[in-house]
Amino acid sequence: MAVEDEGLRVLQSVKVKIGEAKNMPPYPGPNKMRDCYCTVNLDQEEVFRTKIVEKSLCPFYGEDFYCEIPRSFRYLSFYIFDRDVFRRDSIIGKVAVKKDELQKYHNRDTWFPLQPVDADSEVQGKVHLELRLSEVITDCGSTCHKLATRVLECQDLPIVNGQCDPYATITLSSPSRSEVKKTKVKRKTNNPQFDEMFYFEVTKPCSYSRKSHFDVEEEHVEKMEIRIGLWNASNLKFGDEFLGELRLPLKILKLTPSHQAWYFLHPRDNGKPVKLVDLGSLRLNIVYTEDHVFPCHYYDALRDLTIKSADAEPVSSSAAHVLGEVCREKQQAAMPLVRLFLHYGRIVPFISAIANAEINRTLDPNTIFRGNSLTSKCIDETMKLAGRHYLQVTLKPVIDEICEVHKSCEIDPVKLKDGENLESNMDNLRQYVERIFNVITTSGMSCPTVMCDIFFSLRESAAKRFQDDLDVRYTAVSSFIFLRFFAPAILSPNLFQLHLHHPDPLTARTLTLVSKTIQTLGSLSKSKSASFKESYMATFYEHFNDKKYTDAVRNFLDLISSSGRKDHRSIEQPIVLKEGCMIKRAQGRNRFGIKNFKKRWFRLSNHEFTYHKHKGDHPLYNIPIENILAVEKLEEESFKMKNMFQVIQPERALYIQANNCVEAKDWMDILTKVSQCNQKRLTTYHPSAYLNGHWLCCKASADGAPGCTPCTGGLPADIQLDVDGDRETEHIYSLFNTHRTKLEKMQEACGSKSVYDGPEQEEYSTFIIDDPQETYKVLKQIIAAVQTLELEHAQYKTNKFKRTKYGSQEHPIGDKTHQCYVTETSRRPTNSV
């Protein structure tokens, strides 16, 4: 989510590893087993669903999910469902973690107990309410007090069974009475605008002779409350669905006769005792990140210092190398560094510099790039970013077949099942290995240019360092392209976007055996069969002990690490960038109705955007990429539907509804990126639809009228390497600030090494310092830049706290968000979470 505030952007993301569930209650039938899946929800909006694990009370999922969060939320929730073929899937239990508590579980495996789910507890949204207590003089001269209750609007109400037709009930209650009133039903919206006023008589008429006739009688006010209930008007026989409620005691009007504020809705207390039921537990690893990103010029000093690392002499004195030294987990440093250098086109010289330095420190060519160094992690991250679509072209078709066909490939005699034939299984596995090996070794021309340039640098540095070893020029490259790129992608295709879910056990075993064989084929080791611990793998590999496989690997490595290789863009084949099921509004129809919306299978490649009646069918409609003029959100009021966006083309706009807010953002982002270079892109657009002869936004009658709203800002045109440079610099600042103590230790180490040329002190020996004076100078600049940014964050938080109004739309009353913010402002470090 990007929230603009004085130029600062607040960006949220979450990464979740859904491990396994255990000890779930048995199904009340003879089988006892369940077919379960898990969903990830922002509040109650589902944004991800795992595969179904059949016949288990302890299902293992092993799935990873990452998304940028495009909106505010209160709870990150996980629901365990039991699939039912004949009826609606039933909920076994849920885990709901408040946004404020996500940091308690940051990046560590945690077992969460499953909590029961009922309609009264499934609540989200907020209500805007105004209360006014006034004294009224009756015709006979007596006085009474009346309460005016105004329900203005609600936001973010839950959608029940695909629809939301909300209304509100307003109840004034006390021990002796209860008076109920009701708003009109607002159709097809979860952000209803009510703006209705209701009057209640609070006290009985009294005479003017009373000593304090302008005060509400104390005993009445203390016992009275106003209750706002939100309901979804349903046509089902079971009645209307509860959406949430708010209870306010009237004593809040004792100090002031009027009150207006936003409130969070709360669950309903139905008075029933809560039964303690053991529903099992769910293992999760949650990484929630909230980045506060300033405008570009705030990061000038730190960004320039980092970018200069590619040209630093020696490279060990550079800011990027220092970051790798102070971070215990090199992956933490590698991720923002690689993205930043990719963004500014400096990734090849940077990796060449740090790789050359590491090679020069390596004594044995057989151990080259074996450790988890900054160099190896940076190359891994670069391949993962730049090679994503390369993997789609090479591996995805075979991986899909392995996951769908389920051929038996078990070659361990101990694990063979009854009726399986070892020779047949070996033949199945051999065919898969042959196909994947051939598609890899013939894909040299498709390898991304940035990867080839890095491999060329590795090859040259390794050959220069170990001139007597003729194989090192190959092993330096194969240790990355085979061992760290292709083999992991085969082993875990879901982590490389080659398959949606974690493979089932049978498929996972097949992929493990294929990955082991491909890894060994690419290693070019002299005694390959001996490299297997398992005798059955050594037996299987005898088929591949042939010179033709070694020659094919060498030719492939020569091609992808050659300085003379050219990027043949003319032979670029269509790459499927994204596909999935969504709802679109039928083309060419003027009359609006529900039948105008149909579910279709959408497919985006680097050539065209199409939709089909079903997956695999011929396209019903296609839009060439060059015809996409803009991709923008569509306001909910156009069709009373959430998560809609529009793909604008010369003839008309195509209106599409995604399944959730995360999916809508993903589609809009990738469609925008792939069409960013189109020469005829629009600068303005209509945020609402053209209905009933006019645009709903600007009321213009001509369907070809120019847009009334500026298009959103452009994104990088390279669909493979979309990077937010300021956000990555903010991550670098955050890491430096977290490891400030180590920076100071490194400064001390530089001073010690400059004045004392003897054995290093033990506490300084972990740092690589080749030039103490230059390193000290860079460290001083880093600390100064970090301190400046820290002050900017502190000032922003102070200003924000001064402007924050509790009860406003941004900070509704009803949970600990505001109090936590006040506490954390004075306690928490001023960097990214």
PDB file of C-alpha atoms in Angstrom, residues 59-156:
ATOM      1  CA  PRO A  59      -2.066 -31.684   6.671  1.00  0.00           C
ATOM      2  CA  PHE A  60       1.323 -30.443   5.492  1.00  0.00           C
ATOM      3  CA  TYR A  61       1.153 -27.481   3.092  1.00  0.00           C
ATOM      4  CA  GLY A  62       4.706 -26.136   2.821  1.00  0.00           C
ATOM      5  CA  GLU A  63       3.575 -23.168   0.713  1.00  0.00           C
ATOM      6  CA  ASP A  64       4.982 -19.648   0.487  1.00  0.00           C
ATOM      7  CA  PHE A  65       2.952 -16.542  -0.254  1.00  0.00           C
ATOM      8  CA  TYR A  66       4.165 -12.983  -0.836  1.00  0.00           C
ATOM      9  CA  CYS A  67       2.212  -9.878  -1.726  1.00  0.00           C
ATOM     10  CA  GLU A  68       2.345  -6.111  -1.634  1.00  0.00           C
ATOM     11  CA  ILE A  69      -0.600  -5.014   0.499  1.00  0.00           C
ATOM     12  CA  PRO A  70      -2.575  -2.379  -1.437  1.00  0.00           C
ATOM     13  CA  ARG A  71      -4.856  -1.183   1.373  1.00  0.00           C
ATOM     14  CA  SER A  72      -5.146  -0.713   5.127  1.00  0.00           C
ATOM     15  CA  PHE A  73      -6.137  -3.713   7.240  1.00  0.00           C
ATOM     16  CA  ARG A  74      -6.613  -4.672  10.888  1.00  0.00           C
ATOM     17  CA  TYR A  75      -6.103  -8.439  10.891  1.00  0.00           C
ATOM     18  CA  LEU A  76      -4.020 -10.907   8.918  1.00  0.00           C
ATOM     19  CA  SER A  77      -6.131 -14.058   9.149  1.00  0.00           C
ATOM     20  CA  PHE A  78      -5.740 -17.721   8.200  1.00  0.00           C
ATOM     21  CA  TYR A  79      -8.746 -20.026   7.843  1.00  0.00           C
ATOM     22  CA  ILE A  80      -8.662 -23.822   7.675  1.00  0.00           C
ATOM     23  CA  PHE A  81     -11.499 -25.213   5.535  1.00  0.00           C
ATOM     24  CA  ASP A  82     -12.757 -28.762   5.122  1.00  0.00           C
ATOM     25  CA  ARG A  83     -13.817 -29.382   1.522  1.00  0.00           C
ATOM     26  CA  ASP A  84     -17.351 -30.668   1.052  1.00  0.00           C
ATOM     27  CA  VAL A  85     -18.303 -31.946  -2.399  1.00  0.00           C
ATOM     28  CA  PHE A  86     -22.060 -31.543  -1.922  1.00  0.00           C
ATOM     29  CA  ARG A  87     -22.325 -28.501   0.337  1.00  0.00           C
ATOM     30  CA  ARG A  88     -20.437 -25.308   1.077  1.00  0.00           C
ATOM     31  CA  ASP A  89     -16.965 -25.948   2.515  1.00  0.00           C
ATOM     32  CA  SER A  90     -17.012 -25.791   6.309  1.00  0.00           C
ATOM     33  CA  ILE A  91     -14.594 -23.754   8.423  1.00  0.00           C
ATOM     34  CA  ILE A  92     -12.680 -25.746  11.030  1.00  0.00           C
ATOM     35  CA  GLY A  93     -10.971 -22.789  12.692  1.00  0.00           C
ATOM     36  CA  LYS A  94      -8.929 -19.663  12.156  1.00  0.00           C
ATOM     37  CA  VAL A  95      -5.831 -17.755  13.244  1.00  0.00           C
ATOM     38  CA  ALA A  96      -6.269 -13.968  13.347  1.00  0.00           C
ATOM     39  CA  VAL A  97      -3.216 -11.794  14.090  1.00  0.00           C
ATOM     40  CA  LYS A  98      -3.697  -8.079  14.682  1.00  0.00           C
ATOM     41  CA  LYS A  99      -1.594  -5.832  12.486  1.00  0.00           C
ATOM     42  CA  ASP A 100      -0.030  -4.269  15.597  1.00  0.00           C
ATOM     43  CA  GLU A 101       1.091  -7.697  16.834  1.00  0.00           C
ATOM     44  CA  LEU A 102       2.683  -9.023  13.625  1.00  0.00           C
ATOM     45  CA  GLN A 103       6.152  -7.928  14.719  1.00  0.00           C
ATOM     46  CA  LYS A 104       5.964 -10.260  17.736  1.00  0.00           C
ATOM     47  CA  TYR A 105       6.125 -13.226  15.350  1.00  0.00           C
ATOM     48  CA  HIS A 106       8.481 -11.681  12.782  1.00  0.00           C
ATOM     49  CA  ASN A 107      10.371 -14.299  10.747  1.00  0.00           C
ATOM     50  CA  ARG A 108      10.114 -17.192  13.196  1.00  0.00           C
ATOM     51  CA  ASP A 109       8.143 -20.407  13.067  1.00  0.00           C
ATOM     52  CA  THR A 110       5.198 -20.182  15.453  1.00  0.00           C
ATOM     53  CA  TRP A 111       2.426 -22.626  16.306  1.00  0.00           C
ATOM     54  CA  PHE A 112      -0.893 -20.772  16.553  1.00  0.00           C
ATOM     55  CA  PRO A 113      -3.938 -22.453  18.143  1.00  0.00           C
ATOM     56  CA  LEU A 114      -6.980 -22.542  15.853  1.00  0.00           C
ATOM     57  CA  GLN A 115      -9.849 -20.450  17.168  1.00  0.00           C
ATOM     58  CA  PRO A 116     -13.553 -21.172  16.574  1.00  0.00           C
ATOM     59  CA  VAL A 117     -15.390 -19.156  13.919  1.00  0.00           C
ATOM     60  CA  ASP A 118     -18.974 -17.951  14.160  1.00  0.00           C
ATOM     61  CA  ALA A 119     -20.995 -15.277  12.414  1.00  0.00           C
ATOM     62  CA  ASP A 120     -20.947 -12.974  15.442  1.00  0.00           C
ATOM     63  CA  SER A 121     -17.131 -12.816  15.485  1.00  0.00           C
ATOM     64  CA  GLU A 122     -16.519 -12.270  11.748  1.00  0.00           C
ATOM     65  CA  VAL A 123     -16.478  -8.468  11.770  1.00  0.00           C
ATOM     66  CA  GLN A 124     -14.656  -5.747   9.864  1.00  0.00           C
ATOM     67  CA  GLY A 125     -15.214  -2.139   8.830  1.00  0.00           C
ATOM     68  CA  LYS A 126     -15.947   1.175  10.508  1.00  0.00           C
ATOM     69  CA  VAL A 127     -18.893   3.530  10.968  1.00  0.00           C
ATOM     70  CA  HIS A 128     -19.133   7.338  11.025  1.00  0.00           C
ATOM     71  CA  LEU A 129     -21.557   8.465  13.706  1.00  0.00           C
ATOM     72  CA  GLU A 130     -22.857  11.769  15.086  1.00  0.00           C
ATOM     73  CA  LEU A 131     -24.737  12.104  18.412  1.00  0.00           C
ATOM     74  CA  ARG A 132     -26.414  15.261  19.680  1.00  0.00           C
ATOM     75  CA  LEU A 133     -28.293  15.629  22.978  1.00  0.00           C
ATOM     76  CA  SER A 134     -30.649  18.590  23.160  1.00  0.00           C
ATOM     77  CA  GLU A 135     -33.326  19.963  25.469  1.00  0.00           C
ATOM     78  CA  VAL A 136     -36.773  20.457  23.957  1.00  0.00           C
ATOM     79  CA  ILE A 137     -39.557  22.613  25.425  1.00  0.00           C
ATOM     80  CA  THR A 138     -42.969  21.072  24.873  1.00  0.00           C
ATOM     81  CA  ASP A 139     -46.212  22.917  24.137  1.00  0.00           C
ATOM     82  CA  CYS A 140     -47.230  22.752  27.771  1.00  0.00           C
ATOM     83  CA  GLY A 141     -44.007  24.404  28.906  1.00  0.00           C
ATOM     84  CA  SER A 142     -42.311  21.320  30.249  1.00  0.00           C
ATOM     85  CA  THR A 143     -38.908  20.072  29.064  1.00  0.00           C
ATOM     86  CA  CYS A 144     -37.522  16.787  27.894  1.00  0.00           C
ATOM     87  CA  HIS A 145     -34.197  15.658  26.462  1.00  0.00           C
ATOM     88  CA  LYS A 146     -33.948  14.149  22.995  1.00  0.00           C
ATOM     89  CA  LEU A 147     -31.093  12.337  21.354  1.00  0.00           C
ATOM     90  CA  ALA A 148     -30.437  12.937  17.671  1.00  0.00           C
ATOM     91  CA  THR A 149     -28.447  10.052  16.158  1.00  0.00           C
ATOM     92  CA  ARG A 150     -27.055  10.488  12.668  1.00  0.00           C
ATOM     93  CA  VAL A 151     -25.552   7.523  10.845  1.00  0.00           C
ATOM     94  CA  LEU A 152     -23.468   9.091   8.099  1.00  0.00           C
ATOM     95  CA  GLU A 153     -21.590   6.258   6.394  1.00  0.00           C
ATOM     96  CA  CYS A 154     -19.682   2.993   6.753  1.00  0.00           C
ATOM     97  CA  GLN A 155     -16.527   1.740   5.096  1.00  0.00           C
ATOM     98  CA  ASP A 156     -14.949  -1.648   4.362  1.00  0.00           C
TER      99      ASP A 156
END
